[in-house]
Amino acid sequence: MSSRGKTNNQVFENVTIIDIAEEGKGVGKADDFVLFVEKAVPGDVVDVQVYRSKKNFGEAKILSLKKASEHRVDPFCEHFGTCGGCKWQHMSYASQLQFKQKTVADALSRLAKIDVSGILPIVASPADRYYRNKLEFTFSNKRWLYDGENREDEKLDMNALGFHIPGRFDKILNINHCYLQADPSNDIRNRVDEFAKQNNITYYDLRAHEGALRNLIIRTSSTGELMVIVVFAYPNEGDTDKVMAFVEAEFPGITSLLYIINEKKNDTIFDQDVIAWKGPEYIHEEMNGIKFRIGPKSFYQTNSIQALKLYEIARDFAEFKGDELVYDLYTGAGTIANFVAAHVREVVGVEYVPTAIEDAKINSAINNITNTKFYAGDMKDVLNAEFVTAHGKPDVIITDPPRAGMHPDVVARLMEIEASKIVYVSCNAATQARDLLVLKEKYDTVKIQPVDMFPHTQHVENVVLLKLKAQIL
């Protein structure tokens, strides 16, 4: 291997890619200089050029693929490499699973100092395409331009409906076909895009904060129901009615057709009023005979099939006998709480978002589940000694925190509560490992089960069963 410096634009030849980083880039080395290489796969031998350099590492792009890895395959999506999603499409699915398993094992062994020799094989997703039940697209008058397109061309269409370019908040990649969500998702997006352009309806300007059309959100469900939400910013008179009437007429199968006027400078809709154009303000998902009402602001696992497997693993790890008091932390819309309710005496769910707690209560009610209680508030404030005194010491704690993991105060509270079992569901093995490092003082790790929820991405879920040390037989 030869190198010609360690600064921007410098070239490194015959770099062997030895690993893959959490953000999806291949990892190679030139002497003691670490290279994070876009679109590289472990086993590749490549010439690369550095485009961003730090003291001991650099980010690089491939100049030449000298030898292709056995893990490498041809991407199936025309948008691969430009779109920020599906960064592992150039790896076989079997290889993706192998590296996700390694990601979990490395994080838990290196950061939490846990023995991972008994880690269970990762649970693969039955479908690696069209597996998502929700997608959000963005309208923009600043389309991402490909090489050769002249932005000075007055005839150039700069409007786009698609996804953000990584690292560029104001640039949107126009999407022709997305392999993440099943029909009629692509058809709805493309027809709305075509109609808006034909009728000169303005697209949102992410810098100037002007324009009519802002976002398009599509939610599908295993029950066959379909929700479409059109988010407007500053529509001209008649724009809203024109777009909504078009969507209703072209797609009569839509169960819930909604719109929102969002004039804020961010895209979040949780604090915005929802207006029903057609149908109710919700659809239903079903899991193991339990119905879940999904509203425009509801959280629900985006891979429905794998969500069932994830919750089954959490339930089975807990080994319920029927008389347990369970705390479900970060309960969201109460999916796990309601899923396990039939197997225990009572479930107490806690969640930061008040609207999610309302969804959780509704989901219990529509399923005639009477042994659940739900509370809204910041976890580190709600889960205090008084709360435990009022509701009882839990036999089992299920926790499914966001990517940042649990707040240190929450981890400390779990150490004080000393539930017999903790089932820790995580979407970030690194922050999970950080929390386990603290919990291991009182708990032993009994089972580790990775689950692939998001094929062709670097993301992986992981379920860990912890038992109080005195409980280990």
PDB file of C-alpha atoms in Angstrom, residues 227-325:
ATOM      1  CA  MET A 227     -53.651   6.976   5.355  1.00  0.00           C
ATOM      2  CA  VAL A 228     -52.413   9.930   3.303  1.00  0.00           C
ATOM      3  CA  ILE A 229     -51.484  13.253   4.887  1.00  0.00           C
ATOM      4  CA  VAL A 230     -50.708  16.307   2.762  1.00  0.00           C
ATOM      5  CA  VAL A 231     -48.858  19.041   4.630  1.00  0.00           C
ATOM      6  CA  PHE A 232     -49.172  22.571   3.247  1.00  0.00           C
ATOM      7  CA  ALA A 233     -47.196  25.665   4.272  1.00  0.00           C
ATOM      8  CA  TYR A 234     -48.499  28.794   2.521  1.00  0.00           C
ATOM      9  CA  PRO A 235     -51.055  27.654  -0.064  1.00  0.00           C
ATOM     10  CA  ASN A 236     -52.705  30.139  -2.392  1.00  0.00           C
ATOM     11  CA  GLU A 237     -56.477  30.341  -2.313  1.00  0.00           C
ATOM     12  CA  GLY A 238     -57.933  27.153  -3.753  1.00  0.00           C
ATOM     13  CA  ASP A 239     -54.663  25.164  -3.669  1.00  0.00           C
ATOM     14  CA  THR A 240     -55.657  23.009  -0.718  1.00  0.00           C
ATOM     15  CA  ASP A 241     -59.061  22.055  -2.100  1.00  0.00           C
ATOM     16  CA  LYS A 242     -57.594  21.405  -5.537  1.00  0.00           C
ATOM     17  CA  VAL A 243     -54.899  19.008  -4.276  1.00  0.00           C
ATOM     18  CA  MET A 244     -57.113  17.187  -1.799  1.00  0.00           C
ATOM     19  CA  ALA A 245     -59.937  16.722  -4.301  1.00  0.00           C
ATOM     20  CA  PHE A 246     -57.438  15.303  -6.801  1.00  0.00           C
ATOM     21  CA  VAL A 247     -56.014  12.786  -4.308  1.00  0.00           C
ATOM     22  CA  GLU A 248     -59.509  11.686  -3.237  1.00  0.00           C
ATOM     23  CA  ALA A 249     -60.679  11.204  -6.830  1.00  0.00           C
ATOM     24  CA  GLU A 250     -57.545   9.414  -8.044  1.00  0.00           C
ATOM     25  CA  PHE A 251     -57.184   7.112  -5.042  1.00  0.00           C
ATOM     26  CA  PRO A 252     -60.648   6.175  -3.754  1.00  0.00           C
ATOM     27  CA  GLY A 253     -59.143   3.356  -1.683  1.00  0.00           C
ATOM     28  CA  ILE A 254     -57.656   5.804   0.831  1.00  0.00           C
ATOM     29  CA  THR A 255     -59.163   5.117   4.259  1.00  0.00           C
ATOM     30  CA  SER A 256     -58.037   8.322   5.966  1.00  0.00           C
ATOM     31  CA  LEU A 257     -57.239  11.422   3.880  1.00  0.00           C
ATOM     32  CA  LEU A 258     -55.955  14.302   5.987  1.00  0.00           C
ATOM     33  CA  TYR A 259     -54.194  17.612   5.627  1.00  0.00           C
ATOM     34  CA  ILE A 260     -52.246  19.994   7.834  1.00  0.00           C
ATOM     35  CA  ILE A 261     -51.279  23.658   7.477  1.00  0.00           C
ATOM     36  CA  ASN A 262     -47.775  23.991   8.941  1.00  0.00           C
ATOM     37  CA  GLU A 263     -46.256  27.463   8.831  1.00  0.00           C
ATOM     38  CA  LYS A 264     -43.506  26.702  11.352  1.00  0.00           C
ATOM     39  CA  LYS A 265     -39.858  26.618  10.354  1.00  0.00           C
ATOM     40  CA  ASN A 266     -39.593  22.913  11.103  1.00  0.00           C
ATOM     41  CA  ASP A 267     -41.447  19.919   9.685  1.00  0.00           C
ATOM     42  CA  THR A 268     -42.760  18.434  12.942  1.00  0.00           C
ATOM     43  CA  ILE A 269     -46.533  18.060  12.963  1.00  0.00           C
ATOM     44  CA  PHE A 270     -47.047  17.004  16.599  1.00  0.00           C
ATOM     45  CA  ASP A 271     -48.172  20.501  17.583  1.00  0.00           C
ATOM     46  CA  GLN A 272     -50.292  21.087  14.462  1.00  0.00           C
ATOM     47  CA  ASP A 273     -54.035  20.733  13.876  1.00  0.00           C
ATOM     48  CA  VAL A 274     -55.079  17.868  11.619  1.00  0.00           C
ATOM     49  CA  ILE A 275     -58.037  18.353   9.279  1.00  0.00           C
ATOM     50  CA  ALA A 276     -59.892  15.293   8.005  1.00  0.00           C
ATOM     51  CA  TRP A 277     -60.803  15.615   4.325  1.00  0.00           C
ATOM     52  CA  LYS A 278     -62.181  12.090   4.009  1.00  0.00           C
ATOM     53  CA  GLY A 279     -62.664   9.302   6.532  1.00  0.00           C
ATOM     54  CA  PRO A 280     -61.577   9.079  10.179  1.00  0.00           C
ATOM     55  CA  GLU A 281     -58.324  10.522  11.519  1.00  0.00           C
ATOM     56  CA  TYR A 282     -56.860   7.058  12.003  1.00  0.00           C
ATOM     57  CA  ILE A 283     -56.288   3.638  10.497  1.00  0.00           C
ATOM     58  CA  HIS A 284     -55.750   0.290  12.231  1.00  0.00           C
ATOM     59  CA  GLU A 285     -52.828  -2.081  12.503  1.00  0.00           C
ATOM     60  CA  GLU A 286     -53.268  -5.603  13.855  1.00  0.00           C
ATOM     61  CA  MET A 287     -50.758  -7.751  15.679  1.00  0.00           C
ATOM     62  CA  ASN A 288     -51.449 -11.181  17.108  1.00  0.00           C
ATOM     63  CA  GLY A 289     -55.172 -10.449  17.292  1.00  0.00           C
ATOM     64  CA  ILE A 290     -54.680  -7.057  18.959  1.00  0.00           C
ATOM     65  CA  LYS A 291     -55.805  -3.936  17.107  1.00  0.00           C
ATOM     66  CA  PHE A 292     -53.840  -0.703  17.280  1.00  0.00           C
ATOM     67  CA  ARG A 293     -55.309   2.633  16.245  1.00  0.00           C
ATOM     68  CA  ILE A 294     -52.754   4.623  14.250  1.00  0.00           C
ATOM     69  CA  GLY A 295     -53.268   8.367  13.930  1.00  0.00           C
ATOM     70  CA  PRO A 296     -51.222  10.886  11.925  1.00  0.00           C
ATOM     71  CA  LYS A 297     -49.029  11.579  14.974  1.00  0.00           C
ATOM     72  CA  SER A 298     -48.871   8.026  16.331  1.00  0.00           C
ATOM     73  CA  PHE A 299     -45.645   6.106  16.756  1.00  0.00           C
ATOM     74  CA  TYR A 300     -45.732   2.539  15.484  1.00  0.00           C
ATOM     75  CA  GLN A 301     -42.853   0.290  14.450  1.00  0.00           C
ATOM     76  CA  THR A 302     -42.374   0.868  10.722  1.00  0.00           C
ATOM     77  CA  ASN A 303     -41.702  -2.803   9.887  1.00  0.00           C
ATOM     78  CA  SER A 304     -44.964  -4.437  10.956  1.00  0.00           C
ATOM     79  CA  ILE A 305     -43.893  -8.050  10.410  1.00  0.00           C
ATOM     80  CA  GLN A 306     -40.667  -7.658  12.344  1.00  0.00           C
ATOM     81  CA  ALA A 307     -42.408  -5.663  15.075  1.00  0.00           C
ATOM     82  CA  LEU A 308     -44.423  -8.774  15.880  1.00  0.00           C
ATOM     83  CA  LYS A 309     -41.237 -10.841  16.112  1.00  0.00           C
ATOM     84  CA  LEU A 310     -39.567  -8.177  18.254  1.00  0.00           C
ATOM     85  CA  TYR A 311     -42.458  -8.115  20.723  1.00  0.00           C
ATOM     86  CA  GLU A 312     -42.700 -11.905  20.790  1.00  0.00           C
ATOM     87  CA  ILE A 313     -39.020 -12.064  21.722  1.00  0.00           C
ATOM     88  CA  ALA A 314     -39.501  -9.485  24.490  1.00  0.00           C
ATOM     89  CA  ARG A 315     -42.511 -11.413  25.821  1.00  0.00           C
ATOM     90  CA  ASP A 316     -40.770 -14.781  25.644  1.00  0.00           C
ATOM     91  CA  PHE A 317     -37.601 -13.469  27.297  1.00  0.00           C
ATOM     92  CA  ALA A 318     -39.698 -12.298  30.255  1.00  0.00           C
ATOM     93  CA  GLU A 319     -41.121 -15.833  30.778  1.00  0.00           C
ATOM     94  CA  PHE A 320     -44.340 -14.512  32.258  1.00  0.00           C
ATOM     95  CA  LYS A 321     -46.301 -16.757  34.632  1.00  0.00           C
ATOM     96  CA  GLY A 322     -49.430 -14.612  34.764  1.00  0.00           C
ATOM     97  CA  ASP A 323     -49.147 -12.829  38.106  1.00  0.00           C
ATOM     98  CA  GLU A 324     -46.460 -10.255  37.305  1.00  0.00           C
ATOM     99  CA  LEU A 325     -46.581  -6.495  37.655  1.00  0.00           C
TER     100      LEU A 325
END
